[in-house]
C-alpha positions as MATLAB code, in Angstrom:
seq = 'XXXXXXXXXXXXXXXXXXXXXXXXXXXXXXXXXXXXXXXXXXXXXXXXXXXXXXXXXXXXXXXXXXXXXXXXXXXXXXXXXXXXXXXXXXXXXXXXXXXXXXXXXXXXXXXXXXXXXXXXXXXXXXXXXXXXXXXXXXXXXXXXXXXXXXXXXXXXXXXXXXXXXXXXXXXXXXXXXXXXXXXXXXXXXXXXXXXXXXXXXXXXXXXXXXXXXXXXXXXXXXXXXXXXXXXXXXXXXXXXXXXXXXXXXXXXXXXXXXXXXXXXXXXXXXXXXXXXXXXXXXXXXXXXXXXXXXXXXXXXXXXXXXXXXXXXXXXXXXXXXXXXXXXXXXXXXXXXXXXXXXXXXXXXXXXXXXXXXXXXXXXXXXXXXXXXXXXXXXXXXXXXXXXXXXXXXXXXXXXXXXXXXXXXXXXXXXXXXXXXXXXXXXXXXXXX';
ca = [
      48.480   -3.901    0.958;
      45.366   -6.044    0.704;
      42.645   -3.464    0.435;
      42.388    0.010   -1.017;
      40.959    2.897    1.034;
      37.684    2.526   -0.864;
      37.257   -1.043    0.363;
      38.011   -2.804   -2.911;
      40.242   -5.791   -2.398;
      43.598   -5.657   -4.167;
      43.568   -9.268   -5.270;
      44.377   -8.996   -8.982;
      47.943  -10.182   -9.519;
      50.101   -9.506  -12.565;
      49.311  -12.842  -14.286;
      45.567  -12.441  -13.686;
      45.651   -8.904  -15.054;
      47.608  -10.112  -18.090;
      45.026  -12.834  -18.785;
      42.131  -10.407  -18.223;
      43.510   -7.982  -20.819;
      44.509  -10.775  -23.204;
      41.025  -12.269  -23.018;
      39.414   -8.881  -23.612;
      41.641   -8.125  -26.599;
      41.541  -11.536  -28.270;
      37.791  -11.710  -28.028;
      35.917  -12.887  -31.067;
      36.643  -10.280  -33.726;
      39.435  -12.143  -35.471;
      37.273  -15.263  -35.816;
      34.983  -13.323  -38.164;
      37.040  -10.453  -39.581;
      39.851  -12.342  -41.327;
      37.549  -12.593  -44.338;
      36.839   -8.846  -44.281;
      40.582   -8.169  -44.072;
      41.064  -10.314  -47.162;
      38.609   -8.058  -49.005;
      40.684   -4.966  -48.163;
      44.210   -6.388  -48.238;
      44.051   -9.599  -50.256;
      46.694  -12.047  -49.036;
      48.555   -9.327  -47.118;
      46.297   -9.731  -44.068;
      49.376   -9.533  -41.861;
      50.082   -5.926  -42.890;
      46.999   -4.166  -41.423;
      47.302   -6.368  -38.327;
      50.819   -5.021  -37.706;
      49.673   -1.436  -38.326;
      46.683   -1.854  -36.000;
      48.899   -3.352  -33.272;
      51.290   -0.403  -33.413;
      48.380    2.039  -33.231;
      46.906    0.185  -30.256;
      50.259    0.233  -28.435;
      50.490    4.021  -28.867;
      47.131    4.633  -27.196;
      47.815    1.919  -24.603;
      50.816    3.985  -23.481;
      48.454    6.847  -22.598;
      46.279    4.488  -20.575;
      49.387    3.168  -18.797;
      50.327    6.685  -17.686;
      46.851    7.750  -16.574;
      46.011    4.508  -14.774;
      49.290    4.486  -12.846;
      49.050    8.223  -12.187;
      45.454    8.033  -10.948;
      45.045    4.420   -9.772;
      41.740    5.182   -8.065;
      40.197    6.630  -11.183;
      38.576    4.397  -13.750;
      37.968    4.825  -17.417;
      38.230    7.390  -20.162;
      35.176    9.367  -19.010;
      36.825   10.022  -15.651;
      40.090   11.008  -17.324;
      38.175   13.411  -19.591;
      36.398   14.996  -16.612;
      39.670   15.419  -14.735;
      41.462   16.916  -17.741;
      38.803   19.114  -19.298;
      36.362   19.769  -16.455;
      33.359   19.403  -18.767;
      30.504   17.144  -17.584;
      29.032   17.170  -21.099;
      32.297   16.037  -22.700;
      32.725   13.406  -20.015;
      29.195   12.163  -20.760;
      29.886   11.981  -24.494;
      33.067    9.983  -23.919;
      31.199    7.562  -21.663;
      28.266    7.293  -24.058;
      30.594    6.591  -26.996;
      31.888    3.599  -25.036;
      28.306    2.518  -24.353;
      27.283    2.887  -27.998;
      30.405    1.032  -29.113;
      29.511   -1.859  -26.803;
      25.975   -2.217  -28.143;
      27.177   -1.947  -31.745;
      29.890   -4.525  -31.109;
      27.350   -6.973  -29.680;
      25.219   -6.530  -32.809;
      28.217   -7.361  -34.991;
      29.097  -10.385  -32.871;
      25.535  -11.675  -33.170;
      25.927  -11.675  -36.967;
      29.269  -13.451  -36.599;
      27.631  -16.062  -34.353;
      24.842  -16.652  -36.868;
      27.200  -17.127  -39.824;
      29.096  -20.129  -41.119;
      30.183  -21.294  -37.654;
      26.552  -21.852  -36.645;
      25.890  -23.136  -40.174;
      28.055  -26.144  -39.365;
      25.157  -27.380  -37.208;
      22.024  -25.724  -38.616;
      21.200  -24.010  -41.873;
      19.182  -21.061  -40.612;
      18.625  -17.496  -41.879;
      21.373  -15.250  -40.503;
      19.410  -12.230  -39.234;
      16.646  -14.171  -37.404;
      19.329  -16.363  -35.816;
      21.237  -13.255  -34.732;
      18.100  -11.788  -33.125;
      17.374  -15.036  -31.248;
      21.008  -15.081  -30.103;
      20.718  -11.536  -28.702;
      17.462  -12.467  -26.939;
      19.172  -15.447  -25.271;
      22.087  -13.229  -24.236;
      19.584  -10.788  -22.712;
      17.860  -13.603  -20.815;
      21.180  -14.759  -19.338;
      22.085  -11.166  -18.527;
      18.787  -10.576  -16.722;
      19.050  -13.826  -14.808;
      22.209  -12.571  -13.129;
      25.526  -13.349  -14.780;
      28.427  -13.177  -12.336;
      31.640  -13.082  -14.330;
      34.874  -13.629  -12.439;
      38.489  -13.489  -13.437;
      38.627  -17.253  -13.028;
      35.853  -17.668  -15.612;
      37.654  -15.202  -17.855;
      40.780  -17.380  -17.679;
      38.761  -20.391  -18.875;
      37.210  -18.463  -21.756;
      40.589  -16.993  -22.698;
      42.109  -20.475  -22.852;
      39.291  -21.589  -25.178;
      39.708  -18.548  -27.434;
      43.493  -18.852  -27.605;
      43.316  -22.610  -28.186;
      41.107  -22.067  -31.224;
      43.499  -19.530  -32.739;
      46.558  -21.656  -31.973;
      44.819  -24.639  -33.548;
      44.434  -22.626  -36.746;
      48.138  -21.719  -36.678;
      49.241  -25.319  -36.089;
      46.948  -26.710  -38.794;
      48.124  -24.051  -41.219;
      51.765  -24.891  -40.473;
      51.043  -28.584  -41.104;
      49.471  -27.790  -44.469;
      52.480  -25.695  -45.477;
      54.828  -28.365  -44.144;
      53.424  -31.000  -46.458;
      53.986  -28.772  -49.451;
      50.468  -27.468  -49.890;
      49.334  -23.871  -49.759;
      51.084  -20.911  -51.359;
      53.217  -18.414  -49.403;
      53.371  -16.102  -52.418;
      49.762  -15.117  -51.678;
      51.051  -13.095  -48.714;
      52.147  -10.353  -51.112;
      49.090  -10.437  -53.377;
      46.897   -7.339  -53.146;
      43.372   -6.808  -54.500;
      43.099   -5.224  -57.938;
      43.760   -1.456  -58.043;
      44.919   -1.476  -54.407;
      48.268    0.002  -53.332;
      50.246   -1.145  -50.300;
      49.280    2.069  -48.488;
      45.583    1.510  -49.243;
      45.813   -2.112  -48.105;
      47.519   -1.062  -44.869;
      45.184    1.800  -43.930;
      41.930    0.335  -45.215;
      42.607   -2.984  -43.539;
      43.882   -1.355  -40.334;
      40.496    0.253  -39.816;
      38.965   -3.234  -39.609;
      41.942   -4.873  -37.871;
      41.853   -2.246  -35.110;
      38.527   -3.739  -34.008;
      40.385   -6.919  -33.070;
      42.683   -5.030  -30.695;
      40.156   -2.929  -28.778;
      39.182   -4.105  -25.311;
      42.393   -3.192  -23.513;
      40.798    0.099  -22.409;
      38.367   -1.684  -20.077;
      41.291   -2.773  -17.891;
      41.424    0.788  -16.487;
      38.412   -0.171  -14.357;
      40.578   -2.636  -12.384;
      42.992    0.054  -11.175;
      41.879   -0.183   -7.536;
      42.017   -3.981   -7.454;
      45.541   -4.642   -8.769;
      48.072   -5.575   -6.074;
      50.798   -3.194   -7.295;
      49.112   -1.202  -10.040;
      51.958    1.217  -10.785;
      54.418   -1.605  -11.419;
      52.191   -4.351  -12.818;
      49.702   -2.490  -15.014;
      52.101   -1.334  -17.772;
      53.752   -4.765  -17.946;
      50.438   -6.603  -18.191;
      48.973   -4.115  -20.666;
      51.847   -4.082  -23.140;
      52.542   -7.794  -22.657;
      48.941   -8.761  -23.418;
      48.738   -6.548  -26.499;
      51.996   -7.908  -27.895;
      50.955  -11.503  -27.167;
      47.635  -10.926  -28.940;
      49.493   -9.312  -31.824;
      51.785  -12.309  -32.218;
      48.820  -14.698  -32.288;
      46.936  -12.514  -34.772;
      50.000  -12.162  -36.983;
      50.472  -15.941  -37.080;
      46.816  -16.372  -38.052;
      47.152  -13.599  -40.632;
      50.055  -15.432  -42.255;
      48.776  -19.007  -42.330;
      45.165  -18.233  -43.307;
      45.854  -16.682  -46.754;
      48.809  -19.011  -47.342;
      46.570  -22.058  -46.875;
      43.270  -20.734  -48.272;
      42.854  -18.483  -51.286;
      42.010  -14.916  -50.123;
      38.912  -14.893  -52.339;
      37.595  -17.921  -50.470;
      38.341  -16.252  -47.148;
      36.603  -13.039  -48.207;
      33.475  -14.946  -49.161;
      33.119  -16.729  -45.812;
      31.537  -15.504  -42.568;
      33.553  -18.214  -40.801;
      36.931  -17.730  -42.497;
      39.040  -19.669  -40.008;
      36.776  -22.644  -40.563;
      38.103  -22.693  -44.144;
      41.637  -23.248  -42.800;
      40.425  -26.176  -40.705;
      38.673  -27.635  -43.769;
      41.843  -27.324  -45.852;
      43.965  -29.024  -43.191;
      41.609  -31.893  -42.482;
      41.917  -34.219  -39.516;
      39.973  -32.001  -37.117;
      36.158  -32.235  -36.944;
      34.612  -29.011  -38.203;
      32.081  -29.225  -35.416;
      34.836  -29.047  -32.787;
      36.330  -25.847  -34.151;
      32.877  -24.373  -34.728;
      32.047  -24.955  -31.056;
      35.247  -23.159  -30.011;
      34.461  -20.232  -32.309;
      30.843  -20.019  -31.152;
      31.931  -20.027  -27.497;
      34.421  -17.233  -28.200;
      31.803  -15.144  -30.014;
      29.075  -15.812  -27.435;
      31.352  -14.958  -24.537;
      32.404  -11.729  -26.232;
      28.813  -10.718  -26.852;
      27.733  -11.607  -23.316;
      30.542   -9.652  -21.674;
      29.884   -6.709  -23.967;
      26.173   -6.604  -23.194;
      26.798   -6.970  -19.470;
      29.116   -3.960  -19.695;
      26.654   -1.956  -21.818;
      23.663   -2.632  -19.578;
      25.600   -1.877  -16.375;
      27.040    1.309  -17.869;
      23.530    2.386  -18.909;
      22.251    1.578  -15.415;
      25.086    3.497  -13.767;
      24.599    6.566  -15.962;
      20.885    6.510  -15.163;
      21.572    6.336  -11.423;
      23.944    9.299  -11.785;
      21.231   11.346  -13.465;
      22.913   11.297  -16.882;
      20.230    9.178  -18.587;
      16.473    8.757  -17.872;
      15.911    7.274  -14.377;
      13.734    4.483  -15.785;
      16.908    2.877  -17.118;
      18.032    2.410  -13.515;
      15.207    0.026  -12.561;
      16.178   -3.471  -11.402;
      14.429   -6.806  -11.001;
      13.476   -7.185   -7.321;
      14.720  -10.761   -6.915;
      17.544  -10.933   -9.443;
      18.871   -7.440   -8.789;
      19.701   -7.000  -12.457;
      19.016   -3.793  -14.469;
      16.198   -5.184  -16.572;
      15.157   -1.952  -18.292;
      18.746   -1.211  -19.327;
      19.084   -4.791  -20.584;
      15.867   -4.567  -22.627;
      16.764   -1.202  -24.156;
      20.385   -2.027  -25.023;
      19.328   -5.404  -26.446;
      16.606   -3.731  -28.506;
      19.105   -1.288  -29.997;
      21.522   -4.144  -30.736;
      18.722   -6.052  -32.484;
      17.898   -3.086  -34.713;
      21.584   -2.708  -35.623;
      21.956   -6.438  -36.342;
      18.860   -6.441  -38.556;
      19.942   -3.406  -40.584;
      23.757   -3.536  -40.650;
      26.576   -5.753  -41.870;
      29.440   -7.147  -39.825;
      32.082   -4.935  -41.431;
      29.952   -1.778  -41.089;
      29.206   -2.483  -37.432;
      32.858   -3.246  -36.671;
      33.971   -0.042  -38.397;
      31.388    1.974  -36.456;
      32.656    0.485  -33.190;
      36.159    1.606  -34.120;
      34.894    5.079  -35.036;
      33.176    5.530  -31.664;
      36.191    4.235  -29.738;
      38.560    6.455  -31.711;
      36.865    9.480  -30.144;
      37.342    7.904  -26.724;
      41.003    7.206  -27.451;
      41.518   10.688  -28.899;
      40.155   12.189  -25.675;
      42.446    9.999  -23.557;
      45.554   10.809  -25.592;
      44.901   14.534  -25.286;
      44.065   14.156  -21.573;
      47.545   12.737  -20.947;
      49.115   15.929  -22.254;
      46.687   18.240  -20.435;
      47.195   16.452  -17.117;
      50.975   16.789  -17.269;
      50.447   20.029  -15.328;
      48.878   18.005  -12.502;
      51.735   16.692  -10.380;
      51.335   13.691   -8.078;
      53.687   12.577   -5.315;
      53.870    8.913   -6.230;
      56.086    7.721   -9.068;
      54.193    6.403  -12.071;
      54.642    5.300  -15.657;
      55.366    8.264  -17.895;
      55.176    7.977  -21.643;
      57.535    9.908  -23.899;
      55.607   13.058  -24.896;
      55.672   12.473  -28.678;
      53.896    9.123  -28.175;
      50.430   10.474  -27.162;
      50.810   13.149  -29.845;
      51.441   10.430  -32.431;
      48.638    8.335  -30.947;
      46.181   11.231  -31.297;
      47.352   11.718  -34.880;
      46.736    8.036  -35.678;
      43.221    8.325  -34.233;
      42.546   11.295  -36.504;
      44.083    9.407  -39.415;
      41.816    6.402  -38.912;
      38.805    8.702  -38.542;
      39.515   10.147  -41.986;
      39.316    6.620  -43.446;
      35.767    6.076  -42.212;
      32.978    6.012  -44.752;
      29.952    8.296  -44.654;
      27.555    5.540  -43.569;
      29.698    4.787  -40.522;
      29.708    8.460  -39.536;
      25.931    8.525  -40.028;
      25.328    5.501  -37.810;
      27.671    6.729  -35.082;
      26.118   10.195  -35.326;
      22.601    8.842  -34.870;
      23.613    6.797  -31.819;
      25.426    9.713  -30.166;
      22.603   12.134  -31.046;
      20.058    9.852  -29.375;
      22.215    9.676  -26.260;
      22.734   13.443  -26.217;
      19.000   14.108  -26.511;
      18.252   11.665  -23.691;
      20.931   13.325  -21.560;
      19.652   16.868  -22.148;
      16.037   15.848  -21.534;
      17.064   14.082  -18.331;
      18.943   17.160  -17.102;
      16.005   19.455  -17.888;
      13.499   17.298  -15.998;
      15.982   16.932  -13.162;
      16.322   20.677  -12.810;
      12.566   21.167  -13.098;
      12.042   18.754  -10.202;
      14.435   20.570   -7.885;
];
């Protein structure tokens, strides 16, 4: 079948879907967060990466069931509406995704303005991050048309940079340099359990992104057969790459050096030698910039769509006449990202993104169980019942590890969205 009944062309094959998910998951987080993982886990960076991968696979199983069960539905907000029948809950799930996107872009702007950019220019980090977000907004408003083909190119660049780190690290170890014993060194007064859970909270940020693939359900050629394979395959492939990076980085570079750098993988390239630092910095900057651009495109379009549906103020649905881009949504989401970048740190922003998405994932994992009573004629992927239960428990477990300031930031963002939503509904009813 070429087209779905809604008119969307089913042109996304299994390999394209795999690369789409892989590109979304790999993103730019690992380029900046290896240093933060070293703070939490010392040389055992590989441990929280394994824990985070397993947690991501548990929730991915819930997405695999819901996407193949309802291939015309898209996203966690729709699943929440179908399962719980609450427009307010559905709005909150959707807004958590929106807030997570804006917060993620703020964190990526700080990553962009760190040591990778410092290879070329020595500029203050926060002003550079704000200029970066302004340039992203300008590109967004001009009319960025992302295609799967472009995503393949960006994915190749991102993967090549990570594989380069792995190869260089292996060469350093092969010539007798480095120290593999660092892989079992933990920070002072840190237990293995603390290193695993504390680091997993940060590492989980590097695995998020797979949930956006639910929006392609109506465009995959054989969604019920291909989606689970592509989803699990991409997550495992990303996990293998991350694990390799998590092993060679602390083995080649002292964890204290990694933890003190905003461009930690650049330290591995320095230690190996033979590769121009500018080349790797360009790869890292492209990966970070692409991640921020895609995130802000998603955030602005989601804001625009919610405004058009009457869930947010209608002004956010205005578009540029010639460019046909949602300029008000772009300005507002960029403004919020700028405030977050100017007042937050990379690790705090990444942790807040995870916190917001954990609520989304918790809703999806529960929705799987609730919707078991809804039978469909077509065969679909069905996850073993204890899996979504365990996935929901892991979400709750990670939520308990969040610090008060992350709860405060997430609470402020959600409260602002809730107020805007309630005000919009009141004015909408008054105008009827």
